[in-house]
């Protein structure tokens, strides 16, 4: 009788890769963080394209390329295709990061992910990419490795620093808005997968929440890119107009900051809008937004449990009692890696060590996410994002975001007035 071949699932491979990158940093192999900030051709040449910065970019490439190769070997994927495709994806992503680093672009708070996605979409819709190229794209793996690394930033001590009022508001907003958004989605007969991603994006922290939820439920990358497009498009007008609405309503800086931090989905847009109001508004908005970001890991964990359980009682297996074993088999294991890393950096890694390596790991985390968005663009047909049957999620997002704005204002007035 032939022995059963042992195979690692993608989630366990993700945990291995994420922990390996973190272990390198903890043992002193700290990958330098490259700078992508520039304002004119001179600073572009002397800063971004300087020898020192190019070496930092090269060091990051070596780490992520080695991780991608190891992942392909462990998952028994086409290594020959990956050796060609990954450097291509990296170069496109690098171009997006440089574009996003421009001072004018930064003033508009346009994040690197939107350029990564746009570049991928342009290429995939203007050129016919070969099947072997698309099959070598490992979008989910890149997203999940980034999420494991995200655990290094969710520190228990920082949660306490966020302030009790910020945490109370974050909890009230996240719970109420998430359930309302999910209810609206289900009333409009939007599928569960899209409903979960959209509800998390509106209620928690935009792009990061959509990514985390997609990873937790192994969501469709086309649906993820659609939700991200909605988040990024709506964040800009909210960032511009909400400070003026707050002024018209004669709100204090504290209330305005709490309102902005709880309503606007992207951190960059929150900082920009808070800056338009004043120093106190900026401080409060940042605390509230950080408090919501802290809840991301907790939300992803419970969404994983819900999704795993609901999948275990779907139409195919509704007659089968959902045992703990079945739930564990379907549970996304990368969440275990995220929680482990968060606990490790909260209670084991010293603050001094964390200060030395946090910038490096955060930069690598952002790179993995950017690589994922480039990959999403390369495997997505642009017309699929805005076709007829995608109007219901758009309506649901607008309704949920409006509810978010109103409820957050009421809570901000109650807590910070």
XYZ file of C-alpha atoms in Angstrom:
417
model
C 0.000 0.000 0.000
C 1.476 3.344 -1.059
C 2.155 5.822 1.736
C 0.277 9.090 1.694
C 2.433 12.014 0.551
C 2.663 14.815 3.116
C 1.764 18.211 1.688
C 1.715 21.605 3.352
C -1.287 23.841 2.768
C -0.722 27.373 1.504
C -1.682 28.813 4.913
C 1.018 26.835 6.742
C 3.555 27.796 4.068
C 2.596 31.434 4.658
C 3.210 31.033 8.399
C 6.610 29.460 7.702
C 7.622 32.270 5.330
C 6.381 35.035 7.622
C 8.116 33.617 10.691
C 11.315 33.063 8.698
C 11.421 36.734 7.655
C 10.767 37.821 11.258
C 13.402 35.407 12.568
C 16.011 36.924 10.227
C 15.305 40.353 11.707
C 15.363 39.090 15.294
C 18.727 37.403 14.684
C 20.231 40.604 13.341
C 19.687 40.321 9.580
C 17.774 43.590 9.268
C 16.793 44.458 5.709
C 17.261 48.225 5.175
C 14.146 50.250 4.446
C 14.393 52.053 1.091
C 13.101 55.592 0.675
C 10.675 56.427 -2.124
C 10.087 60.099 -1.232
C 10.950 62.683 -3.893
C 9.705 66.076 -5.039
C 11.663 66.791 -8.228
C 14.112 65.162 -10.629
C 17.070 66.147 -8.458
C 15.769 64.468 -5.282
C 14.629 61.510 -7.369
C 18.166 61.078 -8.660
C 20.008 61.827 -5.415
C 17.665 60.055 -2.971
C 15.483 57.385 -4.525
C 18.002 56.369 -7.207
C 21.081 56.797 -5.034
C 23.448 53.859 -4.684
C 22.564 53.354 -1.014
C 18.825 53.314 -1.721
C 19.178 50.989 -4.708
C 21.120 48.580 -2.488
C 18.236 48.687 0.040
C 15.752 47.926 -2.752
C 17.977 45.070 -3.904
C 18.165 43.648 -0.376
C 14.370 43.678 -0.095
C 14.111 41.974 -3.481
C 16.473 39.195 -2.387
C 14.350 38.506 0.718
C 10.947 38.492 -1.006
C 12.275 36.607 -4.058
C 13.831 33.921 -1.839
C 10.570 33.660 0.136
C 8.529 33.350 -3.070
C 10.858 30.636 -4.394
C 10.717 28.720 -1.091
C 6.928 29.028 -1.139
C 6.751 27.643 -4.684
C 8.983 24.707 -3.725
C 6.931 23.871 -0.630
C 3.672 24.146 -2.581
C 5.146 22.238 -5.550
C 4.305 24.998 -8.026
C 5.926 25.766 -11.386
C 9.287 27.146 -10.257
C 10.530 27.946 -13.768
C 7.585 30.285 -14.401
C 7.969 31.952 -11.002
C 11.642 32.740 -11.646
C 10.512 34.883 -14.598
C 7.182 36.239 -13.344
C 8.155 37.370 -9.827
C 10.968 39.765 -10.886
C 8.556 41.260 -13.436
C 5.899 41.805 -10.769
C 8.528 43.267 -8.445
C 9.753 45.799 -11.037
C 6.177 46.924 -11.772
C 5.537 47.244 -8.038
C 8.744 49.218 -7.602
C 7.563 51.649 -10.276
C 4.262 52.051 -8.384
C 6.111 52.728 -5.103
C 8.258 55.390 -6.764
C 5.190 57.055 -8.276
C 3.422 57.064 -4.895
C 6.508 58.602 -3.275
C 6.190 61.833 -5.247
C 5.418 64.847 -3.044
C 2.419 65.953 -5.143
C 0.931 62.464 -5.059
C 1.458 62.338 -1.290
C -0.406 65.642 -0.900
C -3.453 63.935 -2.390
C -2.903 60.901 -0.130
C -2.984 58.471 -3.043
C -1.488 55.258 -1.692
C 0.950 52.967 -3.480
C -1.622 50.179 -3.685
C -3.819 52.151 -6.085
C -0.859 52.583 -8.458
C 0.063 48.904 -8.126
C -3.490 47.923 -8.971
C -3.759 50.451 -11.810
C -0.468 49.397 -13.437
C -1.497 45.754 -13.320
C -4.936 46.544 -14.750
C -3.509 48.621 -17.605
C -1.123 45.854 -18.625
C -3.684 43.053 -18.313
C -6.259 44.984 -20.349
C -3.912 46.280 -23.046
C -1.921 43.088 -23.571
C -2.916 39.436 -23.618
C -0.851 37.787 -20.916
C 0.004 34.097 -21.441
C -1.743 31.547 -19.227
C 1.531 30.342 -17.670
C 2.265 33.942 -16.585
C -1.089 34.361 -14.817
C -0.844 30.935 -13.202
C 2.505 31.908 -11.666
C 0.931 34.873 -9.842
C 0.505 34.003 -6.154
C -1.733 36.830 -4.992
C -3.149 35.093 -1.919
C 0.290 34.024 -0.735
C 1.623 37.604 -0.970
C -1.406 38.991 0.887
C -1.187 36.424 3.675
C 2.567 36.845 4.228
C 1.896 40.587 4.566
C -0.839 39.864 7.099
C 1.458 37.666 9.211
C 3.991 40.514 9.245
C 1.166 42.905 10.151
C 1.026 41.077 13.490
C 4.327 42.752 14.447
C 2.541 46.122 14.610
C -0.424 45.035 16.763
C 1.192 45.554 20.165
C -0.823 45.248 23.388
C 1.007 48.173 24.957
C 0.106 50.410 22.029
C -3.546 49.437 22.427
C -3.482 50.864 25.955
C -1.813 54.036 24.692
C -4.629 54.557 22.206
C -6.804 55.797 25.027
C -9.989 54.482 26.575
C -12.331 56.853 24.726
C -10.711 56.002 21.379
C -11.094 52.286 22.036
C -14.711 52.685 23.195
C -15.600 54.662 20.084
C -13.751 52.221 17.830
C -15.585 49.265 19.338
C -19.014 50.915 19.091
C -18.434 52.083 15.511
C -16.945 48.835 14.251
C -19.691 46.637 15.718
C -22.657 48.835 14.735
C -21.430 49.753 11.252
C -20.232 46.225 10.447
C -23.589 44.648 11.293
C -25.541 47.367 9.484
C -23.370 47.050 6.355
C -23.676 43.270 6.397
C -27.458 43.519 6.851
C -27.727 45.904 3.870
C -25.608 43.602 1.713
C -27.728 40.573 2.535
C -30.960 42.540 1.935
C -29.631 43.373 -1.541
C -28.869 39.666 -2.019
C -25.116 40.227 -2.319
C -23.159 37.009 -1.795
C -21.637 36.343 1.640
C -18.059 36.668 0.412
C -18.521 40.175 -0.987
C -20.713 41.128 1.988
C -18.008 40.248 4.502
C -15.239 42.110 2.649
C -17.385 45.205 2.078
C -18.666 45.315 5.677
C -15.138 45.055 7.095
C -13.804 47.718 4.721
C -16.509 50.226 5.686
C -16.450 49.599 9.426
C -12.819 48.910 10.383
C -9.974 50.376 8.346
C -10.629 50.268 4.634
C -8.023 48.565 2.482
C -6.292 46.626 5.286
C -9.615 45.289 6.583
C -10.692 44.219 3.098
C -7.368 42.405 2.609
C -7.524 40.730 6.023
C -11.106 39.580 5.476
C -10.338 38.314 1.985
C -7.422 36.348 3.392
C -9.526 34.961 6.226
C -12.217 33.658 3.871
C -9.959 32.987 0.868
C -11.964 35.528 -1.102
C -12.089 36.142 -4.830
C -9.359 38.639 -5.789
C -11.680 40.342 -8.314
C -14.183 41.076 -5.562
C -11.358 42.295 -3.327
C -10.077 44.698 -6.004
C -13.599 46.059 -6.475
C -14.021 46.750 -2.745
C -10.578 48.387 -2.603
C -11.500 50.598 -5.557
C -14.617 51.769 -3.690
C -12.598 52.516 -0.533
C -9.906 54.510 -2.327
C -12.349 56.447 -4.516
C -14.596 57.525 -1.614
C -11.740 58.358 0.787
C -10.622 61.369 -1.273
C -13.888 63.418 -1.237
C -14.457 62.508 2.423
C -10.953 63.720 3.264
C -11.560 67.031 1.494
C -15.132 67.903 2.472
C -15.615 66.499 5.987
C -13.344 69.078 7.721
C -15.408 71.874 6.142
C -18.673 70.208 7.153
C -17.321 69.965 10.708
C -16.503 73.674 10.642
C -19.984 74.468 9.324
C -21.505 72.392 12.160
C -19.274 74.289 14.627
C -17.796 71.083 16.053
C -14.861 71.206 18.466
C -11.483 69.898 17.339
C -11.865 66.897 19.652
C -15.232 65.886 18.193
C -14.058 66.597 14.652
C -10.959 64.468 15.124
C -12.996 61.574 16.538
C -15.474 61.880 13.668
C -12.785 61.932 10.984
C -10.809 59.093 12.539
C -13.865 56.877 12.819
C -15.403 57.631 9.415
C -12.605 57.872 6.859
C -11.328 54.469 5.809
C -7.636 55.063 5.016
C -5.053 56.187 7.577
C -3.337 58.600 5.178
C -6.614 60.383 4.417
C -7.386 60.593 8.161
C -4.053 62.277 8.855
C -4.534 64.706 5.969
C -8.073 65.685 6.977
C -7.094 66.021 10.643
C -4.228 68.320 9.648
C -6.693 70.603 7.859
C -8.572 71.168 11.138
C -5.795 71.554 13.702
C -3.270 69.884 15.988
C -5.803 68.531 18.506
C -8.047 67.182 15.742
C -5.045 65.465 14.168
C -4.110 63.866 17.494
C -7.625 62.582 18.269
C -8.269 61.393 14.707
C -5.018 59.424 14.718
C -5.804 57.803 18.087
C -9.299 56.794 16.963
C -8.075 55.438 13.619
C -5.315 53.516 15.360
C -7.857 52.090 17.786
C -9.898 50.809 14.848
C -6.780 49.380 13.214
C -6.043 47.493 16.435
C -9.414 45.753 16.145
C -8.472 44.449 12.689
C -6.773 41.323 13.976
C -9.600 40.539 16.396
C -12.202 41.045 13.678
C -10.278 38.870 11.201
C -10.072 36.123 13.813
C -13.810 36.052 14.482
C -14.667 36.414 10.794
C -12.441 33.384 10.165
C -14.349 31.364 12.758
C -17.720 32.498 11.365
C -16.730 31.754 7.770
C -15.245 28.370 8.649
C -18.337 27.371 10.600
C -20.760 28.651 7.967
C -18.854 26.805 5.240
C -19.067 23.644 7.311
C -22.858 23.865 7.242
C -23.275 24.922 3.617
C -25.536 23.144 1.148
C -22.983 20.434 0.489
C -22.491 19.439 4.095
C -25.575 20.778 5.872
C -26.476 17.280 7.078
C -23.049 16.843 8.626
C -22.614 18.138 12.157
C -19.832 20.782 12.214
C -17.270 19.232 14.573
C -14.240 21.042 15.984
C -12.047 18.895 13.730
C -13.956 19.991 10.629
C -13.830 23.640 11.670
C -10.068 23.392 12.312
C -9.507 21.785 8.917
C -11.230 24.717 7.221
C -9.881 27.411 9.521
C -7.331 29.699 7.761
C -4.084 28.775 9.529
C -2.310 32.021 8.640
C -4.507 33.718 11.295
C -2.718 31.527 13.847
C 0.553 32.980 12.573
C -0.810 36.531 12.866
C -1.947 35.987 16.473
C 1.322 34.265 17.414
C 3.407 37.112 15.992
C 1.246 39.717 17.755
C 1.682 37.941 21.101
C 5.417 37.490 20.439
C 5.968 41.191 19.834
C 3.664 42.218 22.686
C 5.167 40.101 25.466
C 8.476 38.538 24.365
C 10.354 40.871 22.016
C 11.848 43.784 23.967
C 10.844 47.361 23.039
C 14.498 48.088 22.189
C 14.648 45.204 19.716
C 11.288 46.163 18.273
C 12.487 49.737 17.714
C 15.463 48.398 15.760
C 13.513 46.143 13.419
C 9.977 47.573 13.176
C 10.681 49.924 10.224
C 12.300 47.129 8.254
C 9.447 44.682 8.861
C 6.760 47.293 8.208
C 8.414 48.181 4.898
C 8.514 44.500 3.910
C 4.870 44.139 4.957
C 3.924 47.045 2.687
C 5.961 45.542 -0.151
C 4.115 42.212 0.092
C 0.773 44.031 -0.052
C 1.914 46.103 -3.041
C 3.093 42.933 -4.820
C -0.336 41.437 -4.174
C -2.141 44.424 -5.693
C 0.057 44.375 -8.778
C -0.776 40.683 -9.134
C -4.497 41.367 -8.677
C -4.338 43.920 -11.479
C -2.440 41.561 -13.770
C -5.027 38.814 -13.383
C -8.122 41.053 -13.543
C -10.065 42.330 -16.520
C -10.945 45.974 -15.889
C -14.455 45.680 -17.330
C -15.234 43.015 -14.727
C -14.841 45.596 -11.961
C -17.712 47.790 -13.138
C -20.023 45.498 -15.025
C -23.791 45.539 -14.499
C -24.025 43.019 -11.663
C -21.559 45.002 -9.538
C -23.986 47.866 -8.961
C -25.551 46.325 -5.858
C -22.234 46.289 -3.921
C -21.784 49.934 -4.951
C -25.220 50.837 -3.575
C -24.539 48.863 -0.400
C -21.197 50.611 0.096
C -22.737 54.081 -0.303
C -25.585 53.308 2.126
C -23.227 51.751 4.684
C -20.720 54.600 4.413
C -23.499 57.165 4.940
C -24.643 55.256 8.028
C -21.020 55.147 9.202
C -20.664 58.930 8.907
C -23.881 59.627 10.853
C -23.374 57.031 13.613
C -19.726 57.981 14.134
C -20.692 61.656 14.498
C -23.301 60.792 17.135
C -20.821 58.626 19.088
C -18.089 61.274 18.780
C -20.454 63.935 20.163
C -21.402 61.656 23.076
C -17.808 60.768 24.014
C -15.687 63.812 23.085
C -18.009 66.827 23.301
